[in-house]
Amino acid sequence: MAADGRSWGPLVGAVDQGTSSTRFLIFASNSAELLTYHQTEIHSVLPKEGWVEQDPMEILASVYECIEKAVANTRDLGIDVNDIKAIGITNQRETTVVWDKHTGEPLHNAIVWLDLRTAETVNRLIDSTPRKNKEHLKPLCGLPLATYFSAVKLRWLLDNSEKVALAVREGRAMFGTVDSWLLWNLTGGVKGGVHVTDVTNASRTMLLNIHTQQWDANLCKFFSLPMTILPEIRSSSEIYGYMVQGALKGLPISGCLGDQSAALVGQCCFTRGSAKNTYGTGCFLLYNTGTEPIPSEHGLLTTIAYKLGKDKPTFYALEGSVAIAGECVKWLRDNLGIIQKSSDIEALAATVTDTAGTHFVPAFSGLFAPYWESDARGIICGLTQFSTKAHIARAALEAVCFQTCEILEAMNKDSRIPLESLQVDGGMTQNNLLMQLQADLLGIQVVRPAMPETTALGVAMAAGAAEGVGVWSLDPADLTSITTDTFTPALSQDERDSRYGKWKYAVQKAMKWEGHTHKEPDSKPTD
């Protein structure tokens, strides 16, 4: 019961471990209301151009810190900590961790999903396929051969880190995405921690057969990876183990979802044809395709959306993944100094009415969906003496929107049922100008929930609904209605088509940069 006498009923905590920060949030299961949270920044290490690493121990420490400080907040609010009944974990996907099961020490920094060091590994693997086809494995795992996914990162570690290779040979190594690393540590680590993952995270490794929902021997053989280092695959909603230390010691950890699947659940996209787009470090559009995996013919991924219980059906999704969204704004802040803080971009971009012909293609990590071109690089083009930092800022926001347009175009072709509106979430959605630009450039309404923390909410729902916890009903009749803001397009179709065409032209200019060699002309021009 709170200090004001109000009873919140059962509460559920959610670890939201993202690329740029870690948070622990506490929700009331009866109302889906966010009561309190704590957040801390996560630092990335950039050893070389295109390389992105994070310290697994820092990630783990940040989770403990956020839990302790959020629980302290509940005491200040007069909320009984004993009302917290379960914890869920949602995480940045694909990011790869390998650690020693005897010491608990990481054997290498985590290789982050954005990292490009595996480009040569990917090219070598593509060349090993019968038709040199990057989509060779898609019928089994739903994913193309690309730097994005965990299997190629793990293969790189075995090829380039003797410490990792030796531990694998000696049977000491454990592999996992961030969820597995956290679950193993929070449930005991070297003293009996559980080595598990859920189907949504497993589906991002390239090692899961999306039809059987199990690790696939043929996929592991293709990458020459031992199956013995892989975690056990579980559903997204069940009790995996119990917290062994801290303020929530003894509490069950009963929900696990990759961050984009968690947002899909948090937006209550439980029916075939429902979709959401999350705007964070990257941008991720998921379209629920029901209980059958749908192959994409237009550059999208076939992935597992969720499996909310051991005996519950598995739902699948088509996904469009954009590598750089909020990261583009961060680059303008940290590398160019155009803005002092990320939230400043809205006011700066609003000082001009258009980009004055400027286009910004932020292909810092190549281009993800629908192109899957790792050799693309970022460009700013269409500049004139009239161009200002405000035009570049507005072009950055439009880049996020145009990339979403490309994904939605591919998704409409694959599903053959065009979306009539787009549900959105994520930190960037607080930017009203961005949301209006998105509606204008898509030509459909953009619907934003008043409570933006849908990723954490989704895994809290999964944790609270788990068998043995049972404090959160996922019955549609029991789900709380969501208050929303709606942005309506105010651009003509002709103008929309013209601007989209120019964007497509700019994207082509960003292609084939890496590895391109400029040749001098045979003869020099005369004076």
PDB file of N, CA, C and O in Angstrom, residues 330-339 360 380 392:
ATOM      1  N   LYS A 330      22.597  10.794 -31.712  1.00  0.00           N
ATOM      2  CA  LYS A 330      23.739  10.760 -30.786  1.00  0.00           C
ATOM      3  C   LYS A 330      25.028  11.165 -31.512  1.00  0.00           C
ATOM      4  O   LYS A 330      25.880  11.863 -30.960  1.00  0.00           O
ATOM      5  N   TRP A 331      25.166  10.749 -32.761  1.00  0.00           N
ATOM      6  CA  TRP A 331      26.346  11.095 -33.556  1.00  0.00           C
ATOM      7  C   TRP A 331      26.407  12.606 -33.805  1.00  0.00           C
ATOM      8  O   TRP A 331      27.480  13.212 -33.705  1.00  0.00           O
ATOM      9  N   LEU A 332      25.271  13.205 -34.123  1.00  0.00           N
ATOM     10  CA  LEU A 332      25.232  14.655 -34.303  1.00  0.00           C
ATOM     11  C   LEU A 332      25.628  15.382 -33.026  1.00  0.00           C
ATOM     12  O   LEU A 332      26.286  16.425 -33.069  1.00  0.00           O
ATOM     13  N   ARG A 333      25.253  14.806 -31.892  1.00  0.00           N
ATOM     14  CA  ARG A 333      25.580  15.402 -30.586  1.00  0.00           C
ATOM     15  C   ARG A 333      27.054  15.210 -30.235  1.00  0.00           C
ATOM     16  O   ARG A 333      27.773  16.172 -29.929  1.00  0.00           O
ATOM     17  N   ASP A 334      27.529  13.970 -30.288  1.00  0.00           N
ATOM     18  CA  ASP A 334      28.862  13.646 -29.763  1.00  0.00           C
ATOM     19  C   ASP A 334      29.987  13.890 -30.762  1.00  0.00           C
ATOM     20  O   ASP A 334      31.078  14.308 -30.372  1.00  0.00           O
ATOM     21  N   ASN A 335      29.738  13.639 -32.043  1.00  0.00           N
ATOM     22  CA  ASN A 335      30.813  13.737 -33.028  1.00  0.00           C
ATOM     23  C   ASN A 335      30.877  15.086 -33.726  1.00  0.00           C
ATOM     24  O   ASN A 335      31.965  15.575 -34.025  1.00  0.00           O
ATOM     25  N   LEU A 336      29.719  15.685 -34.006  1.00  0.00           N
ATOM     26  CA  LEU A 336      29.700  16.973 -34.696  1.00  0.00           C
ATOM     27  C   LEU A 336      29.423  18.152 -33.769  1.00  0.00           C
ATOM     28  O   LEU A 336      29.696  19.291 -34.125  1.00  0.00           O
ATOM     29  N   GLY A 337      28.852  17.896 -32.601  1.00  0.00           N
ATOM     30  CA  GLY A 337      28.559  18.982 -31.663  1.00  0.00           C
ATOM     31  C   GLY A 337      27.462  19.915 -32.143  1.00  0.00           C
ATOM     32  O   GLY A 337      27.378  21.065 -31.698  1.00  0.00           O
ATOM     33  N   ILE A 338      26.597  19.427 -33.022  1.00  0.00           N
ATOM     34  CA  ILE A 338      25.501  20.249 -33.544  1.00  0.00           C
ATOM     35  C   ILE A 338      24.474  20.554 -32.460  1.00  0.00           C
ATOM     36  O   ILE A 338      23.838  21.611 -32.459  1.00  0.00           O
ATOM     37  N   ILE A 339      24.301  19.616 -31.527  1.00  0.00           N
ATOM     38  CA  ILE A 339      23.362  19.795 -30.418  1.00  0.00           C
ATOM     39  C   ILE A 339      24.076  19.442 -29.112  1.00  0.00           C
ATOM     40  O   ILE A 339      25.062  18.699 -29.107  1.00  0.00           O
ATOM     41  N   PHE A 360      20.416  12.749 -45.592  1.00  0.00           N
ATOM     42  CA  PHE A 360      21.385  12.121 -44.690  1.00  0.00           C
ATOM     43  C   PHE A 360      21.060  10.631 -44.661  1.00  0.00           C
ATOM     44  O   PHE A 360      19.993  10.224 -44.198  1.00  0.00           O
ATOM     45  N   ILE A 380      26.031  12.466 -46.309  1.00  0.00           N
ATOM     46  CA  ILE A 380      25.156  13.638 -46.292  1.00  0.00           C
ATOM     47  C   ILE A 380      25.327  14.290 -47.660  1.00  0.00           C
ATOM     48  O   ILE A 380      26.442  14.649 -48.046  1.00  0.00           O
ATOM     49  N   ILE A 392      20.566  19.850 -41.606  1.00  0.00           N
ATOM     50  CA  ILE A 392      21.144  18.524 -41.367  1.00  0.00           C
ATOM     51  C   ILE A 392      20.386  17.808 -40.257  1.00  0.00           C
ATOM     52  O   ILE A 392      20.113  16.605 -40.343  1.00  0.00           O
TER      53      ILE A 392
END
